[in-house]
Amino acid sequence: MKILSIELTNWQSYRGSGKSARRLDFSGGSGESNCIVYGQNTHGKTALWQAIRFALYGRVNKRMAGWREGKFKPIVATDSADEPLLNITAHENGDYTVGVRLGFEHNGERYMLDRSYTSKKGVKIPRRSSQMEQTFMIRNEDNGTYVEEKQQFVNDILPENLARFFMFDGERLDEYRDLFEDTSDVELKNFIEAILRFPVLTDGITDFEKIEKTLKKEISKFAVKHRKGEAAAEELDEANSDLDVRQEVAKDHKEEREGYEERLDVVVEWLKENDEGKKALAQQEMFQAQQDEAVEQIKNTERSMAKALPGSWKAIISTKIDSRLGKVQGDLERQKKDGEKIGALDVQISHLNNKLEGKPCSTCKTPLKVPSSKEQDSILKKIVSLESNRRKLVESRIDPSPAYLHNRSIALSNLKSDMKLDRLLELEKQLLSWRSKKRKAKQDLDKASKMLTNEVRKEVAKFLLEQGELLKKIGKVLGREEENNAKIYHLETEIEKLGDILGTGGGKKKPAYRKAEIKRDLVVDLKNEWELVTDEHREGQRRSVEAAASKVFMSLSNKSKTYKGLKIYEDFQMAILDKKGRRDAGSGGQWGLLAYSVLDALTTCSGIDFPLVIDTPGRSIDDEHLLRLYDYLFNCGKQVLLFPEGSELKPEIGDKRYGHTCAATYELKLNEKDQRITDIKRRINNLGK
Amino acid sequence: MAETTASSLEQLVSLLNEACSKNPNLKAISTDVVEQIVQSLEKHVFSEDDRKASVKAMHNILDPIVEEIYDGEKK
């Protein structure tokens, strides 16, 4: 990258906008690209140096801020002590536009970068940066297009963090020197590593690890699914095989059923054609059934009767009951008569006793005469005789009691008319009825049989039998078909589910799974290679920087005869070595040269194509070494924009020694009328037309 | 004047290419791809997004190679 021009609009001490904007050109007519801008302190050299940084990165560090301090100059302020970027006089005059236009060449194409700030709409007098609005654009001057990712474009040319190696301020050379001497400064170490591309390795390893970690997670998820998939694949094979078998079976079933149905059609057709015979046969079968039923019923009835009471016993029991009943009734009659006789004897005995004692008649109450002795003897004899008869009657009287006999008589009568016996009689009637029906059915059957010839009957029966058998067979086949179809449906559902698990990949790993594995393997291998290369690259770069820096240093130092060179350690700590390889303390000037040498070596080794823009280059370096440094810089092949202070390089000497390598040289002076304004005077002009 | 030598980036690409070419598992990683990866990493060297953009860019570089290897396996 080469800077071709810079145009400043109300930039710090550079007053002017539009056509009166201040411009410096760095592109010589014969390819000269260096430039020296002379100026005393406070005349605007640093503002110019800062303008380049602002154009590229949009901000400007306050000069006194150290390496790590992120303090930036405000875009606008009303007090010059705040170091605003907008020129104070412009601000006072109501001109609120501040900016830088940077013309440059990159990769063979010319660009114009324009970064500026103007007051926001509605803000009459901006007093704070927040009241300003930025415009930033990069135009390709060769093809007229505008760069879209503007800041990225700039960062691709030179990341802001690495700009310090290309654009440095001699005022801060001591800082560089200290840092190189003691690289405990982590940030600087990081920048040195960055310019030598170590982060390409370290960040690469980090990125590969991140990707590997993500992929590992993905793969483990895929693996879980895949294991399920493998099991599913086996199940699927099995299910598919089962399905094939089932479908074959279904085919067989269908064929079998269709065979039966075909035959059934023939049988039905035949039976239709032989309807009479079929009817006769049906009648015959009906009568046969009736007869069979009668026979069955007869059997049933006989069984019932046998259970209820065997018939042969019925008559015997009935006769015995009658006989027993007669006897009980005879006993009851005799018992009654005996009772009556005993009663009569009791009356006679009582009468005779009364007569014997002369008491009134127990019946008529007529007073009786006391009998004579003779009569008494006669009465006593009669009484004895009567009592004897009575005793005999009492002794011969039937036992048990008449009440028992009476109950017995009733029980026997009941038994004779009991339901059980009636049931037997009823069953007997039914039996007779069924026997009659059987006879009738047999007669009908005989008649029906006569209607069918034996031959026809056999044929019809055969077809009917076949019809029945075919229907049964069809039913069975349909049953089997239904069962088989259910299994087929189940298998198909199962296969569909398994298919869902497997996706389209079958038992193989899904593409995303396999691709993740491939990428992981690549990333792991890349990471390994990156790790392997890290040490080699680090050491290689250390040696390269050491060699380059050492070479420049030795060419610049007036003590090169006593020095062996520079030593750069692994941690990029640096040292000056004497001839014996021991550390040499070195003077401030030597360390200043060391800083330049290392910066140059770093920028050279980086391969980054960017000019060296050096403000106040000579701080801490004596005149002799300074001239050697300038000699080196203006012949190093890089574009060098040098902004020396008067004592560092007098314009006459600078123009004389280096003017031929410059596109132009300029001198900055404060405006005589307004000391806050810088005027630019061109001294050497090699710009051509 | 400093000698014109290969830049740190060129040297790095060269080292990585040499290393990758010796690794049979990285046959699919051509010198162009190594350069692409290095350029991408270089571009994101000061990323402040926890390297998300860089990782994404890395995926974009590797994805076509993965596809290529996968297609090769299928054949």
CSV table of C-alpha atoms in Angstrom, one decimal, chain A residues 328-559:
chain,number,residue,atom,x,y,z
A,328,VAL,CA,-106.2,-97.2,60.2
A,329,GLN,CA,-109.8,-96.4,59.6
A,330,GLY,CA,-110.9,-99.9,61.0
A,331,ASP,CA,-108.8,-99.3,64.1
A,332,LEU,CA,-110.4,-95.9,64.5
A,333,GLU,CA,-113.9,-97.5,64.3
A,334,ARG,CA,-113.0,-100.3,66.8
A,335,GLN,CA,-111.4,-97.8,69.1
A,336,LYS,CA,-114.5,-95.7,69.0
A,337,LYS,CA,-116.7,-98.7,69.8
A,338,ASP,CA,-114.4,-99.8,72.6
A,339,GLY,CA,-114.6,-96.4,74.1
A,340,GLU,CA,-118.3,-96.4,73.9
A,341,LYS,CA,-118.5,-99.8,75.6
A,342,ILE,CA,-116.1,-98.7,78.4
A,343,GLY,CA,-118.2,-95.6,78.9
A,344,ALA,CA,-121.4,-97.7,79.2
A,345,LEU,CA,-119.6,-100.1,81.7
A,346,ASP,CA,-118.5,-97.1,83.7
A,347,VAL,CA,-122.1,-95.8,83.9
A,348,GLN,CA,-123.4,-99.3,85.0
A,349,ILE,CA,-120.6,-99.6,87.5
A,350,SER,CA,-121.3,-96.1,88.9
A,351,HIS,CA,-125.0,-96.9,89.1
A,352,LEU,CA,-124.4,-100.1,90.9
A,353,ASN,CA,-122.0,-98.4,93.3
A,354,ASN,CA,-124.6,-95.8,94.0
A,355,LYS,CA,-127.2,-98.5,94.5
A,356,LEU,CA,-124.9,-100.4,96.8
A,357,GLU,CA,-124.4,-97.3,98.9
A,358,GLY,CA,-128.0,-96.1,98.7
A,359,LYS,CA,-127.2,-92.9,97.0
A,360,PRO,CA,-129.5,-91.3,94.3
A,361,CYS,CA,-129.2,-92.5,90.8
A,362,SER,CA,-126.4,-90.8,89.0
A,363,THR,CA,-128.5,-90.5,85.9
A,364,CYS,CA,-132.0,-89.7,87.2
A,365,LYS,CA,-131.1,-88.6,90.7
A,366,THR,CA,-133.9,-90.8,92.0
A,367,PRO,CA,-133.1,-91.9,95.7
A,368,LEU,CA,-132.4,-95.6,95.8
A,369,LYS,CA,-133.2,-98.0,98.6
A,370,VAL,CA,-130.3,-99.4,100.5
A,371,PRO,CA,-130.1,-103.0,99.2
A,372,SER,CA,-130.2,-106.0,101.3
A,373,SER,CA,-127.1,-108.1,101.9
A,374,LYS,CA,-128.1,-110.5,99.4
A,375,GLU,CA,-128.8,-107.8,96.9
A,376,GLN,CA,-125.5,-106.2,97.8
A,377,ASP,CA,-123.7,-109.5,97.1
A,378,SER,CA,-125.5,-109.7,93.8
A,379,ILE,CA,-124.6,-106.0,93.0
A,380,LEU,CA,-121.0,-106.6,94.0
A,381,LYS,CA,-120.7,-109.6,91.8
A,382,LYS,CA,-122.2,-107.6,88.9
A,383,ILE,CA,-119.8,-104.8,89.6
A,384,VAL,CA,-116.8,-107.2,89.7
A,385,SER,CA,-118.0,-108.7,86.4
A,386,LEU,CA,-118.4,-105.3,84.8
A,387,GLU,CA,-115.0,-104.0,86.0
A,388,SER,CA,-113.5,-107.2,84.6
A,389,ASN,CA,-115.1,-106.5,81.2
A,390,ARG,CA,-114.0,-102.9,81.4
A,391,ARG,CA,-110.4,-103.9,82.2
A,392,LYS,CA,-110.4,-106.2,79.3
A,393,LEU,CA,-111.7,-103.5,77.0
A,394,VAL,CA,-109.1,-101.0,78.2
A,395,GLU,CA,-106.3,-103.5,77.7
A,396,SER,CA,-107.4,-104.5,74.2
A,397,ARG,CA,-108.0,-101.0,73.0
A,398,ILE,CA,-105.7,-99.9,70.1
A,399,ASP,CA,-102.6,-97.9,70.8
A,400,PRO,CA,-101.5,-95.2,69.8
A,401,SER,CA,-104.2,-92.8,70.5
A,402,PRO,CA,-107.1,-92.1,68.2
A,403,ALA,CA,-105.7,-88.6,67.4
A,404,TYR,CA,-102.5,-90.2,66.0
A,405,LEU,CA,-104.5,-92.6,63.9
A,406,HIS,CA,-106.6,-89.8,62.6
A,407,ASN,CA,-103.6,-87.8,61.5
A,408,ARG,CA,-102.1,-90.8,60.0
A,409,SER,CA,-105.3,-91.4,58.0
A,410,ILE,CA,-105.1,-87.7,56.7
A,411,ALA,CA,-101.4,-88.1,55.7
A,412,LEU,CA,-102.0,-91.2,53.7
A,413,SER,CA,-104.9,-89.6,51.9
A,414,ASN,CA,-102.7,-86.7,51.0
A,415,LEU,CA,-99.9,-88.9,49.8
A,416,LYS,CA,-102.2,-90.6,47.5
A,417,SER,CA,-103.2,-87.3,45.8
A,418,ASP,CA,-99.7,-85.8,46.0
A,419,MET,CA,-98.2,-83.7,43.0
A,420,LYS,CA,-95.4,-86.2,42.5
A,421,LEU,CA,-97.8,-88.8,41.5
A,422,ASP,CA,-99.7,-86.3,39.4
A,423,ARG,CA,-96.3,-85.4,37.7
A,424,LEU,CA,-95.8,-89.0,37.0
A,425,LEU,CA,-99.2,-89.2,35.4
A,426,GLU,CA,-98.4,-86.1,33.4
A,427,LEU,CA,-95.1,-87.4,32.1
A,428,GLU,CA,-96.8,-90.6,31.1
A,429,LYS,CA,-99.2,-88.5,29.1
A,430,GLN,CA,-96.3,-86.6,27.4
A,431,LEU,CA,-94.6,-89.9,26.7
A,432,LEU,CA,-97.6,-91.1,24.9
A,433,SER,CA,-97.8,-87.8,23.0
A,434,TRP,CA,-94.2,-88.0,21.8
A,435,ARG,CA,-94.6,-91.6,20.8
A,436,SER,CA,-97.6,-90.5,18.7
A,437,LYS,CA,-95.5,-87.7,17.1
A,438,LYS,CA,-92.7,-90.1,16.4
A,439,ARG,CA,-95.1,-92.4,14.6
A,440,LYS,CA,-96.4,-89.4,12.6
A,441,ALA,CA,-92.9,-88.2,11.7
A,442,LYS,CA,-92.0,-91.6,10.6
A,443,GLN,CA,-95.0,-91.8,8.4
A,444,ASP,CA,-94.2,-88.4,6.8
A,445,LEU,CA,-90.6,-89.3,6.4
A,446,ASP,CA,-91.5,-92.5,4.6
A,447,LYS,CA,-93.8,-90.5,2.3
A,448,ALA,CA,-91.0,-87.9,1.6
A,449,SER,CA,-88.5,-90.6,0.9
A,450,LYS,CA,-90.7,-92.1,-1.6
A,451,MET,CA,-90.7,-88.7,-3.5
A,452,LEU,CA,-86.9,-88.8,-4.0
A,453,THR,CA,-85.2,-91.4,-5.9
A,454,ASN,CA,-82.3,-92.7,-4.1
A,455,GLU,CA,-79.9,-91.5,-6.8
A,456,VAL,CA,-81.2,-87.9,-6.9
A,457,ARG,CA,-81.3,-87.8,-3.1
A,458,LYS,CA,-77.7,-88.9,-2.9
A,459,GLU,CA,-76.7,-86.3,-5.6
A,460,VAL,CA,-78.5,-83.4,-4.0
A,461,ALA,CA,-77.2,-84.4,-0.6
A,462,LYS,CA,-73.7,-84.6,-2.0
A,463,PHE,CA,-74.0,-81.1,-3.5
A,464,LEU,CA,-75.6,-79.7,-0.4
A,465,LEU,CA,-72.9,-81.3,1.7
A,466,GLU,CA,-70.2,-79.9,-0.6
A,467,GLN,CA,-71.9,-76.5,-0.5
A,468,GLY,CA,-71.8,-76.6,3.3
A,469,GLU,CA,-68.2,-77.7,3.3
A,470,LEU,CA,-67.2,-75.1,0.8
A,471,LEU,CA,-68.8,-72.4,2.9
A,472,LYS,CA,-67.0,-73.7,5.9
A,473,LYS,CA,-63.8,-73.7,4.1
A,474,ILE,CA,-64.3,-70.2,2.7
A,475,GLY,CA,-65.1,-69.1,6.2
A,476,LYS,CA,-62.0,-70.6,7.5
A,477,VAL,CA,-59.8,-69.1,4.8
A,478,LEU,CA,-61.4,-65.7,5.4
A,479,GLY,CA,-60.5,-66.1,9.0
A,480,ARG,CA,-57.0,-66.9,8.2
A,481,GLU,CA,-56.8,-64.1,5.7
A,482,GLU,CA,-58.1,-61.7,8.2
A,483,GLU,CA,-55.5,-62.8,10.7
A,484,ASN,CA,-52.7,-62.6,8.1
A,485,ASN,CA,-53.8,-59.2,7.0
A,486,ALA,CA,-53.7,-58.0,10.5
A,487,LYS,CA,-50.2,-59.2,10.8
A,488,ILE,CA,-49.3,-57.6,7.4
A,489,TYR,CA,-50.8,-54.3,8.7
A,490,HIS,CA,-48.8,-54.6,11.9
A,491,LEU,CA,-45.6,-55.3,10.0
A,492,GLU,CA,-46.2,-52.4,7.6
A,493,THR,CA,-46.8,-50.0,10.5
A,494,GLU,CA,-43.6,-51.4,12.2
A,495,ILE,CA,-41.6,-50.9,9.0
A,496,GLU,CA,-42.9,-47.4,8.6
A,497,LYS,CA,-41.8,-46.6,12.2
A,498,LEU,CA,-38.4,-48.2,11.6
A,499,GLY,CA,-38.1,-46.3,8.4
A,500,ASP,CA,-38.7,-43.0,10.3
A,501,ILE,CA,-36.0,-43.9,12.8
A,502,LEU,CA,-33.6,-44.7,10.0
A,503,GLY,CA,-34.5,-41.9,7.6
A,504,THR,CA,-33.3,-42.6,4.1
A,505,GLY,CA,-30.0,-43.9,5.2
A,506,GLY,CA,-31.0,-47.4,6.0
A,507,GLY,CA,-28.6,-49.0,8.4
A,508,LYS,CA,-25.7,-46.7,7.2
A,509,LYS,CA,-24.7,-43.6,9.0
A,510,LYS,CA,-26.7,-40.6,8.0
A,511,PRO,CA,-24.9,-38.1,5.7
A,512,ALA,CA,-24.8,-35.4,8.4
A,513,TYR,CA,-23.3,-37.9,10.8
A,514,ARG,CA,-20.6,-39.1,8.4
A,515,LYS,CA,-19.8,-35.6,7.3
A,516,ALA,CA,-19.5,-34.5,10.9
A,517,GLU,CA,-17.0,-37.3,11.4
A,518,ILE,CA,-15.1,-36.4,8.3
A,519,LYS,CA,-14.9,-32.8,9.4
A,520,ARG,CA,-13.9,-33.7,12.9
A,521,ASP,CA,-11.1,-35.9,11.6
A,522,LEU,CA,-9.9,-33.1,9.3
A,523,VAL,CA,-10.0,-30.6,12.1
A,524,VAL,CA,-8.1,-32.8,14.5
A,525,ASP,CA,-5.4,-33.4,11.9
A,526,LEU,CA,-5.3,-29.8,11.0
A,527,LYS,CA,-5.0,-28.9,14.7
A,528,ASN,CA,-2.1,-31.4,15.1
A,529,GLU,CA,-0.3,-29.9,12.1
A,530,TRP,CA,-0.9,-26.4,13.4
A,531,GLU,CA,0.6,-27.4,16.7
A,532,LEU,CA,3.5,-29.1,15.1
A,533,VAL,CA,4.3,-26.1,13.0
A,534,THR,CA,3.9,-23.6,15.9
A,535,ASP,CA,7.3,-24.0,17.5
A,536,GLU,CA,9.1,-24.2,14.1
A,537,HIS,CA,7.4,-21.0,12.9
A,538,ARG,CA,8.1,-19.2,16.1
A,539,GLU,CA,11.7,-20.1,16.1
A,540,GLY,CA,12.0,-19.4,12.3
A,541,GLN,CA,10.5,-15.9,12.8
A,542,ARG,CA,12.6,-15.2,15.8
A,543,ARG,CA,15.7,-16.0,13.8
A,544,SER,CA,14.5,-14.0,10.8
A,545,VAL,CA,13.7,-10.9,12.9
A,546,GLU,CA,16.9,-11.3,14.8
A,547,ALA,CA,18.9,-11.6,11.5
A,548,ALA,CA,17.1,-8.7,9.8
A,549,ALA,CA,17.2,-6.4,12.9
A,550,SER,CA,20.8,-7.3,13.6
A,551,LYS,CA,21.8,-6.5,10.0
A,552,VAL,CA,20.2,-3.1,10.1
A,553,PHE,CA,21.5,-2.3,13.5
A,554,MET,CA,25.0,-3.2,12.5
A,555,SER,CA,24.7,-1.1,9.4
A,556,LEU,CA,23.6,1.9,11.5
A,557,SER,CA,25.6,1.6,14.7
A,558,ASN,CA,29.0,3.4,14.9
A,559,LYS,CA,30.1,0.7,17.3
